[in-house]
Amino acid sequence: MTEPALIFEDVSFLYADRTRGLDRVSFSVMPGECIALCGRNGSGKSTLLRHANGLALPSSGQVRVFGVCTKKDAVFARLNVGMVFADSSAQIVEERVYEDVAFGPENLNLPMSEVKRRVEKVLNWTGLSPLAAKRTETLSSGEKRRLAIAGVLAMEPKIIVLDEPFSNLDWPGKTALLEELLRLRDLGTTLVVATHDVELVQGLCSRILIMEKGAVIRDGGLDDFAGESQILGLRPWGRIPYA
Amino acid sequence: MREPATFSAQSGSSPLHDWDSRCKLAALVMTGGAAFGAGPAALAGLSLIPAAAAAVSGLALLRIAKDLKVFFIFLFFLVATHALFTPGEELMQLGWIGVSRPGLAHGLVLAWRLFLVTACGVLFAATTPNSRIRATVEWFLRPLPGVPHARIASMMGLLLSLLPGILASSNAVSCAQQARGVEQVKNPVRRLRLFATALLRTVFSRSQNLALAMTARCYSDTRTPQEFKASAQDIAALAGVAAFVATLRFYA
Ligand SMILES: Nc1ncnc2c1ncn2[C@@H]1O[C@H](COP(=O)(O)OP(=O)(O)OP(=O)(O)O)[C@@H](O)[C@H]1O
Ligand SMILES: [Mg+2]
């Protein structure tokens, strides 16, 4: 039996102000699997993703990446799990587009020729090549999103977790990103995508986790949710204030 | 909202941009070092170096000067205090207080030195990307035994990426406060306090975000070493600066 890429075992997390960020979360993701993480605002999606690459460590329980506990070796988790933040500008660290994409591979201490190869490849994929010399803070928010993703891709992680990657993108931007994610999936990358847009990712993800108040309340294949579009928030429900 | 231009590299491909960053830094240190203790004649000579550099840099000098407004005010006060409070031969009378000739001369020389060093530093920073500055500093520190060169270089890099951030934050904070009617607050002390606390909070969260983002992408001290290439022209230019500075030392 193959080992899961990512395991959450009874993970709870309390923020410093005693807010319960995660409440006894357990699930596992197999290598190459793509899952969607859904739930209303404040349900704990971002908190969960930060645990996947060791940026946050559980208050109790454990998170394991390819069998290695994030509490024991957070660096291993970060090497294997790339994270795309919800706020792209908070993820950009360098002054120029090219330098920012090179930042990760340089941290891996790769030879300069390999760094260059990866940066050029990723800039091509993401269509950022024409902007390579541009100052990062002058990018539009959609371009920043692409840069944030490019910076993660250049590290070639086996698992990528994305926090609401479709927000702030126009329709062609969304479909281009979706194509990018499909390509990654076909290359065998494991993906966890937090999103409010299940309709968009249903061709990408085969499984959906639904969170509420820090807990995973549903976990199942796409088929399990057939006819339940309301639960997913696919269609508006409840009273629309002006209706 | 205008982007601050001073503490970050501006794109361009001028001879100054292309000059090998190690040579550029060495020239900066030489010129700046020679400025300390230099008299008016030597200062006039040394000033030719940043003047020539600025001329070939193609930078928006006026914009940079605007960013440095506070610095110029500081220089003015420096000269004024020296002129007014140094005893000596009186140049003229301003009301009840006299302007002393040696004080004025001394103040002007001090201000000139500071201006010269700052001008060199700004020209360097404005034509060299942060990552390059970081690598250059590391390159110079590496041969020194017992110096945590990688650590120091990362600290410098962090500082360099935060400086323009702080300027941008202060812009953003004042815009955000104006948009919500801070002009209605008539008490200037209260207004300053509102501004300062908001700015501090923004800068703090900005630096925290930066640290988190760097951690997420495995920031470490052992990074891919940057490649340096110094052409014969690069070295010749540095030799030229060195010869010029040495000549001034002897004859001025
Ligand atoms: N640093 C923090 N300190 C205290 N509480 C926090 C902190 N960060 C998040 N929380 C709280 O933890 C809960 C989960 O937040 P999280 O950001 O994970 O939600 P989310 O599902 O990503 O929401 P959204 O869809 O709005 O992005 C929220 O109630 C939030 O208020
Ligand atoms: Mg979130």
mmCIF file of C-alpha atoms in Angstrom, chain A residues 59-153:
data_model
loop_
_atom_site.group_PDB
_atom_site.id
_atom_site.type_symbol
_atom_site.label_atom_id
_atom_site.label_comp_id
_atom_site.label_asym_id
_atom_site.label_seq_id
_atom_site.Cartn_x
_atom_site.Cartn_y
_atom_site.Cartn_z
ATOM 1 C CA SER A 59 -1.685 22.448 19.528
ATOM 2 C CA SER A 60 -2.533 18.754 19.731
ATOM 3 C CA GLY A 61 -2.501 15.875 17.270
ATOM 4 C CA GLN A 62 -0.064 15.730 14.397
ATOM 5 C CA VAL A 63 0.360 16.509 10.743
ATOM 6 C CA ARG A 64 2.562 14.242 8.644
ATOM 7 C CA VAL A 65 4.050 14.880 5.225
ATOM 8 C CA PHE A 66 5.185 11.652 3.558
ATOM 9 C CA GLY A 67 5.308 10.145 7.026
ATOM 10 C CA VAL A 68 7.401 12.889 8.622
ATOM 11 C CA CYS A 69 5.765 14.833 11.451
ATOM 12 C CA THR A 70 5.791 18.630 10.914
ATOM 13 C CA LYS A 71 6.634 19.153 14.573
ATOM 14 C CA LYS A 72 9.803 17.086 14.153
ATOM 15 C CA ASP A 73 10.900 18.508 10.819
ATOM 16 C CA ALA A 74 9.067 21.610 9.611
ATOM 17 C CA VAL A 75 11.703 22.226 6.932
ATOM 18 C CA PHE A 76 10.980 18.850 5.339
ATOM 19 C CA ALA A 77 7.310 19.839 5.212
ATOM 20 C CA ARG A 78 8.137 23.153 3.552
ATOM 21 C CA LEU A 79 10.360 21.470 0.983
ATOM 22 C CA ASN A 80 7.588 19.088 0.002
ATOM 23 C CA VAL A 81 4.532 21.262 0.399
ATOM 24 C CA GLY A 82 4.389 24.499 -1.567
ATOM 25 C CA MET A 83 1.862 26.997 -0.289
ATOM 26 C CA VAL A 84 0.082 29.690 -2.288
ATOM 27 C CA PHE A 85 -1.201 32.308 0.165
ATOM 28 C CA ALA A 86 -4.635 33.874 -0.122
ATOM 29 C CA ASP A 87 -3.006 37.296 -0.147
ATOM 30 C CA SER A 88 -0.504 37.269 -3.003
ATOM 31 C CA SER A 89 1.204 40.528 -2.119
ATOM 32 C CA ALA A 90 2.032 39.071 1.297
ATOM 33 C CA GLN A 91 3.815 36.241 -0.453
ATOM 34 C CA ILE A 92 6.103 38.262 -2.708
ATOM 35 C CA VAL A 93 9.489 38.919 -1.132
ATOM 36 C CA GLU A 94 11.756 40.280 -3.836
ATOM 37 C CA GLU A 95 11.935 43.460 -5.831
ATOM 38 C CA ARG A 96 11.685 42.117 -9.376
ATOM 39 C CA VAL A 97 9.542 39.376 -10.893
ATOM 40 C CA TYR A 98 12.528 37.324 -12.005
ATOM 41 C CA GLU A 99 14.248 37.571 -8.601
ATOM 42 C CA ASP A 100 11.101 36.610 -6.765
ATOM 43 C CA VAL A 101 10.693 33.414 -8.767
ATOM 44 C CA ALA A 102 14.391 32.643 -8.208
ATOM 45 C CA PHE A 103 14.062 33.210 -4.447
ATOM 46 C CA GLY A 104 12.795 29.697 -3.666
ATOM 47 C CA PRO A 105 15.214 27.693 -5.838
ATOM 48 C CA GLU A 106 18.102 29.781 -4.464
ATOM 49 C CA ASN A 107 17.024 28.820 -0.961
ATOM 50 C CA LEU A 108 17.307 25.199 -2.051
ATOM 51 C CA ASN A 109 20.956 25.967 -2.812
ATOM 52 C CA LEU A 110 20.633 24.663 -6.376
ATOM 53 C CA PRO A 111 23.380 25.477 -8.874
ATOM 54 C CA MET A 112 22.808 28.791 -10.647
ATOM 55 C CA SER A 113 22.274 27.094 -14.029
ATOM 56 C CA GLU A 114 19.446 24.988 -12.576
ATOM 57 C CA VAL A 115 17.925 28.056 -10.890
ATOM 58 C CA LYS A 116 17.914 29.847 -14.244
ATOM 59 C CA ARG A 117 16.409 26.866 -16.043
ATOM 60 C CA ARG A 118 13.581 26.574 -13.542
ATOM 61 C CA VAL A 119 12.822 30.281 -13.424
ATOM 62 C CA GLU A 120 12.625 30.540 -17.194
ATOM 63 C CA LYS A 121 10.449 27.462 -17.459
ATOM 64 C CA VAL A 122 8.014 28.673 -14.832
ATOM 65 C CA LEU A 123 7.888 32.218 -16.217
ATOM 66 C CA ASN A 124 6.930 30.684 -19.550
ATOM 67 C CA TRP A 125 4.228 28.488 -18.070
ATOM 68 C CA THR A 126 2.644 31.314 -16.182
ATOM 69 C CA GLY A 127 2.964 33.790 -19.035
ATOM 70 C CA LEU A 128 5.048 36.126 -16.911
ATOM 71 C CA SER A 129 8.103 36.158 -19.202
ATOM 72 C CA PRO A 130 7.346 39.617 -20.623
ATOM 73 C CA LEU A 131 7.148 40.973 -17.065
ATOM 74 C CA ALA A 132 10.364 39.358 -15.814
ATOM 75 C CA ALA A 133 12.147 42.662 -15.120
ATOM 76 C CA LYS A 134 9.121 44.460 -13.679
ATOM 77 C CA ARG A 135 8.995 45.684 -10.088
ATOM 78 C CA THR A 136 6.803 43.309 -8.120
ATOM 79 C CA GLU A 137 4.777 45.951 -6.288
ATOM 80 C CA THR A 138 3.690 47.464 -9.582
ATOM 81 C CA LEU A 139 1.947 44.271 -10.773
ATOM 82 C CA SER A 140 -1.839 44.076 -10.952
ATOM 83 C CA SER A 141 -3.475 41.754 -8.442
ATOM 84 C CA GLY A 142 -4.039 39.054 -11.049
ATOM 85 C CA GLU A 143 -0.384 39.240 -12.087
ATOM 86 C CA LYS A 144 0.648 39.084 -8.441
ATOM 87 C CA ARG A 145 -1.405 35.930 -8.076
ATOM 88 C CA ARG A 146 0.397 34.379 -11.049
ATOM 89 C CA LEU A 147 3.751 35.419 -9.600
ATOM 90 C CA ALA A 148 2.897 33.901 -6.220
ATOM 91 C CA ILE A 149 2.060 30.631 -7.950
ATOM 92 C CA ALA A 150 5.175 30.808 -10.136
ATOM 93 C CA GLY A 151 7.340 31.262 -7.041
ATOM 94 C CA VAL A 152 5.938 28.058 -5.577
ATOM 95 C CA LEU A 153 6.112 26.072 -8.837
#
